[in-house]
Tab-separated table of C-alpha atoms in Angstrom:
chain	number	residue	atom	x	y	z
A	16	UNK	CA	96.241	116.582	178.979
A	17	UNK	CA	99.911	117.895	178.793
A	18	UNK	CA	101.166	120.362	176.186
A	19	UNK	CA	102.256	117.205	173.538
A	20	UNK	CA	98.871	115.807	173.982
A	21	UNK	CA	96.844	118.467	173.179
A	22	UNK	CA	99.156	119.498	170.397
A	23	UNK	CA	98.794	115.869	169.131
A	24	UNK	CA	95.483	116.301	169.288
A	25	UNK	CA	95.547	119.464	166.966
A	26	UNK	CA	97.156	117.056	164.367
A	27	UNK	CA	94.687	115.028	164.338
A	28	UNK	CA	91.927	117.613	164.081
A	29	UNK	CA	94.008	119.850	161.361
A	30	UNK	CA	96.035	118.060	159.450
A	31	UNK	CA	95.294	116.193	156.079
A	32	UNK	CA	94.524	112.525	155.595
A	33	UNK	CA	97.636	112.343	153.869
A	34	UNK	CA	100.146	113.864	156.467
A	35	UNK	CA	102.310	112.188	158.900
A	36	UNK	CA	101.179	112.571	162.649
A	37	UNK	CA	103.453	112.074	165.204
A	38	UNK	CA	101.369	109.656	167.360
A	39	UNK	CA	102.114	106.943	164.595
A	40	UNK	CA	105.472	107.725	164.050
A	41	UNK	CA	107.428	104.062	164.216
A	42	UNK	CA	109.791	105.536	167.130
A	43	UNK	CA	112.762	105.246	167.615
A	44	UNK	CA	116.121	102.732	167.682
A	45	UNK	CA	116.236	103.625	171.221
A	46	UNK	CA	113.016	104.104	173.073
A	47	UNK	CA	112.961	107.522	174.930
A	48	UNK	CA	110.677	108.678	177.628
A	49	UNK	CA	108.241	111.012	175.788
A	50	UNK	CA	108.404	114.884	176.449
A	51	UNK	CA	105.478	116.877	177.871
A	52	UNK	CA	105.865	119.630	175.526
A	53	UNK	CA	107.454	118.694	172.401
A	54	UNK	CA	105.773	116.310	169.852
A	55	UNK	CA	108.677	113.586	168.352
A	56	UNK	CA	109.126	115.461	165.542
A	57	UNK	CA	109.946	118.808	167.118
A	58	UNK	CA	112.439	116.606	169.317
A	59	UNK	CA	114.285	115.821	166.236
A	60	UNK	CA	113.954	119.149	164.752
A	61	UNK	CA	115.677	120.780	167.919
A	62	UNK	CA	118.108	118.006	168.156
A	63	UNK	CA	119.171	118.723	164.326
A	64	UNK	CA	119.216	121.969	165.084
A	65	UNK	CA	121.470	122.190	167.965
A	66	UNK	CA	124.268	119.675	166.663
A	67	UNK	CA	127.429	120.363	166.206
A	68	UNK	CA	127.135	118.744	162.270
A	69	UNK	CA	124.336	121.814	161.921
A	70	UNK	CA	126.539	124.724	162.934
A	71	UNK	CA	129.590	123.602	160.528
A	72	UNK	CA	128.018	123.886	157.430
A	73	UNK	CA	127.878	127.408	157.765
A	74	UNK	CA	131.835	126.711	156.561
A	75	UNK	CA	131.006	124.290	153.709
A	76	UNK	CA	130.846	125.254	150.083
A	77	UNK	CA	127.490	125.271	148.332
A	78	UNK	CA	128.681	125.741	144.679
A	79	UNK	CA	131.429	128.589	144.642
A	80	UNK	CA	134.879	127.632	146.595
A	81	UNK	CA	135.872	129.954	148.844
A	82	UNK	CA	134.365	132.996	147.024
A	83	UNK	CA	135.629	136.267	147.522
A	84	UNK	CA	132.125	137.705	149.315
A	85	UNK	CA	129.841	137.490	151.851
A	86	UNK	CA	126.439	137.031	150.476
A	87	UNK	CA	126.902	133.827	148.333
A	88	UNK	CA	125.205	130.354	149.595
A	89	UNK	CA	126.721	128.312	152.251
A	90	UNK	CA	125.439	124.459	153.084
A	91	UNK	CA	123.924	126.618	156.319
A	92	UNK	CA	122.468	128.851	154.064
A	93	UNK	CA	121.195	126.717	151.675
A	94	UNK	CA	119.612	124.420	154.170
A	95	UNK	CA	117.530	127.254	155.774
A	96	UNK	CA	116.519	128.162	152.034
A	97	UNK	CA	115.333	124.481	151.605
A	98	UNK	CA	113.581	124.515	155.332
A	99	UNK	CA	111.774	127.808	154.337
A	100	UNK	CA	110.396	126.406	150.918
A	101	UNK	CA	109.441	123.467	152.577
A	102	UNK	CA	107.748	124.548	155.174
A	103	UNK	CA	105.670	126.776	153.118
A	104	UNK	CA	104.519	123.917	150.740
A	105	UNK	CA	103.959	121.386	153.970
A	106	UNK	CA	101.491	124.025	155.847
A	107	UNK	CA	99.612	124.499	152.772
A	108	UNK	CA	98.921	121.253	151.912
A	109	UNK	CA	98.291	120.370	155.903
A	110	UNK	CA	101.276	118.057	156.179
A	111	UNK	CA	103.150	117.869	159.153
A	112	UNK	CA	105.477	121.257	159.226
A	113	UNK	CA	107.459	119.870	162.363
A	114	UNK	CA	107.837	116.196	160.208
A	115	UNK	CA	108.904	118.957	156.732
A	116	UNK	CA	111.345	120.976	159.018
A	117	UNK	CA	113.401	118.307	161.248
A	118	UNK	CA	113.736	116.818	157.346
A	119	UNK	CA	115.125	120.239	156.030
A	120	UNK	CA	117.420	121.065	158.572
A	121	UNK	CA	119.069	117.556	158.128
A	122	UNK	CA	119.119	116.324	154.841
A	123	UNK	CA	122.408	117.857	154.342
A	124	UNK	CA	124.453	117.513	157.404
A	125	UNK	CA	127.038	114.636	156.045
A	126	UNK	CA	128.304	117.069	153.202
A	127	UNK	CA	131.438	117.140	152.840
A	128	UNK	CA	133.996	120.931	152.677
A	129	UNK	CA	134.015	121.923	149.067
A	130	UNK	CA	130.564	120.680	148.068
A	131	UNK	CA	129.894	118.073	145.084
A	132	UNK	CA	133.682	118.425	144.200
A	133	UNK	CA	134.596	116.951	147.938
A	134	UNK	CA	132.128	114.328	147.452
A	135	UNK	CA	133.171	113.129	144.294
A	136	UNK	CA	136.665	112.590	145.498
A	137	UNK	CA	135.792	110.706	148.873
A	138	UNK	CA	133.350	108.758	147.152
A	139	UNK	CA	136.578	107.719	144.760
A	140	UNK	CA	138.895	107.416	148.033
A	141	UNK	CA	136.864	105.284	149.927
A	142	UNK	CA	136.149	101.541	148.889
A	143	UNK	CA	132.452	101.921	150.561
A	144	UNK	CA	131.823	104.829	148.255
A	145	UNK	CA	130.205	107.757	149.458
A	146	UNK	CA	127.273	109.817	149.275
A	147	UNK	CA	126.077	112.435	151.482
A	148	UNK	CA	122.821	111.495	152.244
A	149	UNK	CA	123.847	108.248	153.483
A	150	UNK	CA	126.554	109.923	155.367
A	151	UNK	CA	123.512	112.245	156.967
A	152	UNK	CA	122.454	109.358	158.307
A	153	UNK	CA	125.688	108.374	159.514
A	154	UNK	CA	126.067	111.582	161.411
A	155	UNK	CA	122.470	111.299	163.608
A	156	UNK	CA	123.379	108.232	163.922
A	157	UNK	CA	126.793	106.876	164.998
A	158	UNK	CA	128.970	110.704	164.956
A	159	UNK	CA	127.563	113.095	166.653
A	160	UNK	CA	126.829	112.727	170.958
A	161	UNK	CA	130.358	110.995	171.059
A	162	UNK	CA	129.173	108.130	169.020
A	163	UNK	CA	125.634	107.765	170.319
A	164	UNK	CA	123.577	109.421	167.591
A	165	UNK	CA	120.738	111.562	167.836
A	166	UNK	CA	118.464	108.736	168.000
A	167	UNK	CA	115.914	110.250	165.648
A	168	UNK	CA	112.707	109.009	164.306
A	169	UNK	CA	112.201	106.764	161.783
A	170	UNK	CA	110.363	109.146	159.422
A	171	UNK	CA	112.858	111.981	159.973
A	172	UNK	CA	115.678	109.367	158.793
A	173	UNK	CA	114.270	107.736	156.215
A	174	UNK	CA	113.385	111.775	154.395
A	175	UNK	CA	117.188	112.702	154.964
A	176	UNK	CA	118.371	109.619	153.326
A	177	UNK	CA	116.081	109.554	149.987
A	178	UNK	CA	116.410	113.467	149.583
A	179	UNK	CA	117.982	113.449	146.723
A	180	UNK	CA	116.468	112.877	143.049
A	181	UNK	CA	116.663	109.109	143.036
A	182	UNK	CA	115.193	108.506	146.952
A	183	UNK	CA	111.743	107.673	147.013
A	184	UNK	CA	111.119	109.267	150.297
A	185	UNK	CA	107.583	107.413	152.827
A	186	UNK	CA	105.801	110.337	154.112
A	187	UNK	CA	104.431	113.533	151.748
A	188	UNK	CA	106.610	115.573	154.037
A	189	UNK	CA	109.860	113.683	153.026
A	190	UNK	CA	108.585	114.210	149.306
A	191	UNK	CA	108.004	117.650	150.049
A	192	UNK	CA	111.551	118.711	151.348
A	193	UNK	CA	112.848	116.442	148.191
A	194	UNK	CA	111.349	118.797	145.814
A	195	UNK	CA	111.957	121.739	147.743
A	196	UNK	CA	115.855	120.988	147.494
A	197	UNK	CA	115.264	121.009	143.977
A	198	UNK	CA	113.362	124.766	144.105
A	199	UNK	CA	116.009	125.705	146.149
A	200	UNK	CA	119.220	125.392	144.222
A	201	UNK	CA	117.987	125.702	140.836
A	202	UNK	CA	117.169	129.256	142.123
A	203	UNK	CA	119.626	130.269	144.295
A	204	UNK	CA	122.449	129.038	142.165
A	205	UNK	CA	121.165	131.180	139.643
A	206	UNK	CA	121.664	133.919	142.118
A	207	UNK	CA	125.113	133.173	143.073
A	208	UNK	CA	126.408	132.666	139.424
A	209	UNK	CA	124.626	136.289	138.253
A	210	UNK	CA	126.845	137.779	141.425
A	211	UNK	CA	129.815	135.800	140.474
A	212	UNK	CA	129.635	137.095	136.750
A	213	UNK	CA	129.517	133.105	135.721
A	214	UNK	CA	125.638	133.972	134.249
A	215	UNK	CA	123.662	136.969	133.146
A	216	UNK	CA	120.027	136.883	133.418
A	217	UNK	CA	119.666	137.400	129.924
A	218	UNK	CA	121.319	134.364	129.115
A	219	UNK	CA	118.601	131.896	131.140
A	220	UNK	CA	116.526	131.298	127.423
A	221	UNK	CA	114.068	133.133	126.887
A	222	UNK	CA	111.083	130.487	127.176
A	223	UNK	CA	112.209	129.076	130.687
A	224	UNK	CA	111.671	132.649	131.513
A	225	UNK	CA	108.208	133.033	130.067
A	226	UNK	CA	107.547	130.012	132.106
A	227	UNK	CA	108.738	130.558	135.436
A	228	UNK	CA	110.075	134.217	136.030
A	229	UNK	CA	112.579	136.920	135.164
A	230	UNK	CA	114.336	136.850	139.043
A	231	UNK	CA	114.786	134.663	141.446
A	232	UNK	CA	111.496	135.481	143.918
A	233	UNK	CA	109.373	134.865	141.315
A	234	UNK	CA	110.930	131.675	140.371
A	235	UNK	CA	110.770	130.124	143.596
A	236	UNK	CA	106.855	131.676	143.691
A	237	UNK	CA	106.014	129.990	140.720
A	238	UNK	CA	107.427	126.725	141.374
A	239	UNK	CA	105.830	126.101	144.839
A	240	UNK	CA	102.348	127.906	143.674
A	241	UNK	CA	102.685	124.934	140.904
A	242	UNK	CA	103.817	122.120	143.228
A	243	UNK	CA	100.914	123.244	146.109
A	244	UNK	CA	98.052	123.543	143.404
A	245	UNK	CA	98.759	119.969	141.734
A	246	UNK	CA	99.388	118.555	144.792
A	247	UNK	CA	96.329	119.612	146.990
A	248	UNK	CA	93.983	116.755	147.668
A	249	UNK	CA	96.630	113.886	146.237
A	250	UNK	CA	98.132	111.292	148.265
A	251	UNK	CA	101.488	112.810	146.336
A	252	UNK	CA	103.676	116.147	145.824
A	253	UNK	CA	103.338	116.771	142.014
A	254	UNK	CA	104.320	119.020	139.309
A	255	UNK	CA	102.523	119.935	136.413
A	256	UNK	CA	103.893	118.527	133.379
A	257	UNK	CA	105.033	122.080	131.948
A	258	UNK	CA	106.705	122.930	135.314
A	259	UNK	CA	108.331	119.708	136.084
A	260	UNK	CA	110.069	120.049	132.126
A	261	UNK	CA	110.857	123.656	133.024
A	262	UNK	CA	112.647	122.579	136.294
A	263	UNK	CA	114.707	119.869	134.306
A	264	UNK	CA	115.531	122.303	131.703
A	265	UNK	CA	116.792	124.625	134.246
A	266	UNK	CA	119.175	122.366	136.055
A	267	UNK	CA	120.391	121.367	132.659
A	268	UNK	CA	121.422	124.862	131.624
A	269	UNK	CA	123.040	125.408	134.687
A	270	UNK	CA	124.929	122.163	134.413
A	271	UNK	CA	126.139	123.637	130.880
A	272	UNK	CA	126.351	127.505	132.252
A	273	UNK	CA	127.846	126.837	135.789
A	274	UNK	CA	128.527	123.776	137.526
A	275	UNK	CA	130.861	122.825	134.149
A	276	UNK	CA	132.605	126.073	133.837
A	277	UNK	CA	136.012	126.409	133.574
A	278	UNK	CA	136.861	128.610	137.140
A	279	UNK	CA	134.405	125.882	138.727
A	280	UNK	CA	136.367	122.729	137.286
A	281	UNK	CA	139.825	124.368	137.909
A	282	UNK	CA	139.110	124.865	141.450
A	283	UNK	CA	137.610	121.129	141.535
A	284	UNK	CA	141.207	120.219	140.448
A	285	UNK	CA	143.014	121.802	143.406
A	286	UNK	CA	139.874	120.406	145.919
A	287	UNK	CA	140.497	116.714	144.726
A	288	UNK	CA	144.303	117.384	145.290
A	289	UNK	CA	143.457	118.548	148.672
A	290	UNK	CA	141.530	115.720	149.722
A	291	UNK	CA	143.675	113.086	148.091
A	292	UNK	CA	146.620	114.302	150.228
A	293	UNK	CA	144.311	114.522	153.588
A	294	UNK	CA	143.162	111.382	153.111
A	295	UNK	CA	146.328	109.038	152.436
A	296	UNK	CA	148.028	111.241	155.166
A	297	UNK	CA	145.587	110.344	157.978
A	298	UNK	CA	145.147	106.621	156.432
A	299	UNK	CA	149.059	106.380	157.320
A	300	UNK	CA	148.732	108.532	160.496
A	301	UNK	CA	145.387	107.924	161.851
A	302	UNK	CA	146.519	108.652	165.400
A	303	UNK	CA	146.869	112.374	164.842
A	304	UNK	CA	142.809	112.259	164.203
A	305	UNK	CA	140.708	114.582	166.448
A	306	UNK	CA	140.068	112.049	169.884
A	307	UNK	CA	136.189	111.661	168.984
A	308	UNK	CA	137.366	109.396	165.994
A	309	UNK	CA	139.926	108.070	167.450
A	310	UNK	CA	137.434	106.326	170.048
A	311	UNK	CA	135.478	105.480	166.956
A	312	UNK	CA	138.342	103.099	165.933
A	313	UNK	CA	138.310	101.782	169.522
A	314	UNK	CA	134.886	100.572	169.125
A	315	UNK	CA	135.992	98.841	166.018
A	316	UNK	CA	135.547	100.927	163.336
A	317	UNK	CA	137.400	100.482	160.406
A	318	UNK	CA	140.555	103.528	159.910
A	319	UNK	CA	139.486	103.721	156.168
A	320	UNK	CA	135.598	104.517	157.375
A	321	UNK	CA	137.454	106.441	160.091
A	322	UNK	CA	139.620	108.817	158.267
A	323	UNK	CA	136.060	108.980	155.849
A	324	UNK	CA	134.370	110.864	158.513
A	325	UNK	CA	136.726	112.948	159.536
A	326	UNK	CA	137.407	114.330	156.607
A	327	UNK	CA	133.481	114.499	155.553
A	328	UNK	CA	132.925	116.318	158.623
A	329	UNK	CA	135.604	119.146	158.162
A	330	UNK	CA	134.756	122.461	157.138
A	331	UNK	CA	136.379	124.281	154.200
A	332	UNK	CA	138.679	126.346	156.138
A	333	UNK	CA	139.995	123.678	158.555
A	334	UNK	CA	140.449	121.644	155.949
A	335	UNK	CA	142.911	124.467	153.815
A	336	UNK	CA	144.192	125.079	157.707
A	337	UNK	CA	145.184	121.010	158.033
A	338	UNK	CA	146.192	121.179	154.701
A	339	UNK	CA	148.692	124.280	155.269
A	340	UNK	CA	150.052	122.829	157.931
A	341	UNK	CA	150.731	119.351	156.927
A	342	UNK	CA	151.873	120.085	153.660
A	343	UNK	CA	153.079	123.748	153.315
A	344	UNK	CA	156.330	124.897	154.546
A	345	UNK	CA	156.380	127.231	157.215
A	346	UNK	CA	158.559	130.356	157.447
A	347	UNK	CA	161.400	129.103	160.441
A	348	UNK	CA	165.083	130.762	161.493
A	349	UNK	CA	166.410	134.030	163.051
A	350	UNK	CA	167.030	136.720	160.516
């Protein structure tokens, strides 16, 4: 028996009824020779991991553009938040933590630079529309590997593309990193709009407080205590009623609070200009794309989809850098 066996085997013994083993995973869209240490989900997790989609979104907005400090969220950031939550939730419960983690560290590689307020304007641009999960699975897919994909399981695929409120995610582990998402930025936005001055604590009300916590540790404590006690045992990841409406009312302050304010909505403005110009520039010019998309468009894709993914896939800061030097004049002459 070879290291994957026996660590198969260990699934089998350990884990609940209810978890996802990876000897009945349904494979992949290529078939691969198996390894003799890693399991198929701790493939995909390293694969994730070592992609070049991963390592940009350490330069992609989470909420705040281009704030002026180093210890608010990134998309990097916030992933490994959402990875740690989940995996803490998955291992108590028994679920498959290898499953919960490949998951995690993907559900949020197609974002685009600048967050929800990039999104929004690409999925206006773009005749297909566009969402980011879909566009996760668009990156393991067709972008990264020069066009060949990661090839990942099903089961890691199908949990990045229904992690967001409306997906109805297969496995408990894809359910699992769907509510941990949730845990994750209701908490940490919190965080980053206390540092920003955006939010005081005192001004979360007063019974969401009672309910869940007066910081942000003991928020995220209370809400994955909740979610691991109502869900042990179930063939489902549950809330108790009074959490679940505490969660909700959360999100909905901070949609009144934060994500509407007036700095966040001004900078919006200037992002959608931004992208807007980007993206009818490289629609007329789609030859001075990076060479990776331009073979994309060789293989018949179409230069709308094209010029889609390239500017999904920029980060912040090379998209302001394209930006500055497409649009802005530069200083030129001999003084």
């Amino acid at each position: 028996m070879n290291l994957r066996e026996h660590r198969e085997a260990l699934e089998n013994e350990l884990l609940s009824p209810y978890a996802a083993r990876s000897t009945e995973t349904r494979g992949r869209v290529r078939p691969e020779e198996k390894c003799d240490i890693r399991t198929e989900y701790q493939r995909d997790r390293d694969r994730i991991l070592h992609c070049k989609a991963f390592r940009r979104m350490k330069h992609k907005t989470q909420v705040f553009i281009s704030p002026e400090g180093d210890h608010y969220r990134t998309r990097l950031t916030h992933t490994l938040e959402v990875s740690q939550i989940a995996r803490t939730i998955a291992r108590a419960l028994r679920l498959n933590e290898d499953l919960t983690e490949a998951i995690a560290l993907g559900h949020d590689l197609g974002h685009t630079p600048f967050g929800h307020s990039g999104e929004k304007v690409l999925n206006d641009l773009y005749d297909g529309g566009f969402e980011h999960c879909a566009q996760s699975i668009r990156v393991v897919e067709r972008l990264e590997k020069d066009g060949q994909g990661l090839n990942l399981t099903w089961e890691v695929k199908n949990g990045i593309l229904n992690h967001r409120t409306a997906g109805h995610p297969a496995t408990l582990e894809g359910k699992v990193v769907q509510l941990s998402d949730k845990i994750a930025y209701i908490n940490h936005d919190i965080d980053d709009a206390i540092r920003a001055g955006v939010l005081r604590e005192e001004d979360i009300p007063r019974d969401l407080v009672e309910m869940v916590g007066n910081r942000s540790s003991k928020r995220i404590d209370s809400m994955i205590r909740d979610t691991v006690y109502h869900s042990l045992g179930q063939n489902d990841i549950v809330n108790s009623p009074e959490m679940k409406k505490a969660m909700g009312d959360l999100r909905a302050f901070m949609f009144r609070k934060v994500y509407t304010d007036e700095r966040s909505l001004r900078e919006g403005q200037k992002v959608e200009r931004m992208i807007r110009d980007l993206f009818g520039y490289f629609m007329e010019h789609p030859d001075q794309m990076q060479q990776e998309f331009l073979n994309l468009m060789a293989e018949g894709e179409a230069v709308d989809r094209t010029v889609c993914d390239f500017i999904a896939c920029m980060t912040d800061r090379y998209a302001i850098a394209i930006y500055r030097k497409l649009f802005i004049p530069s200083s030129w002459g001999i003084y």
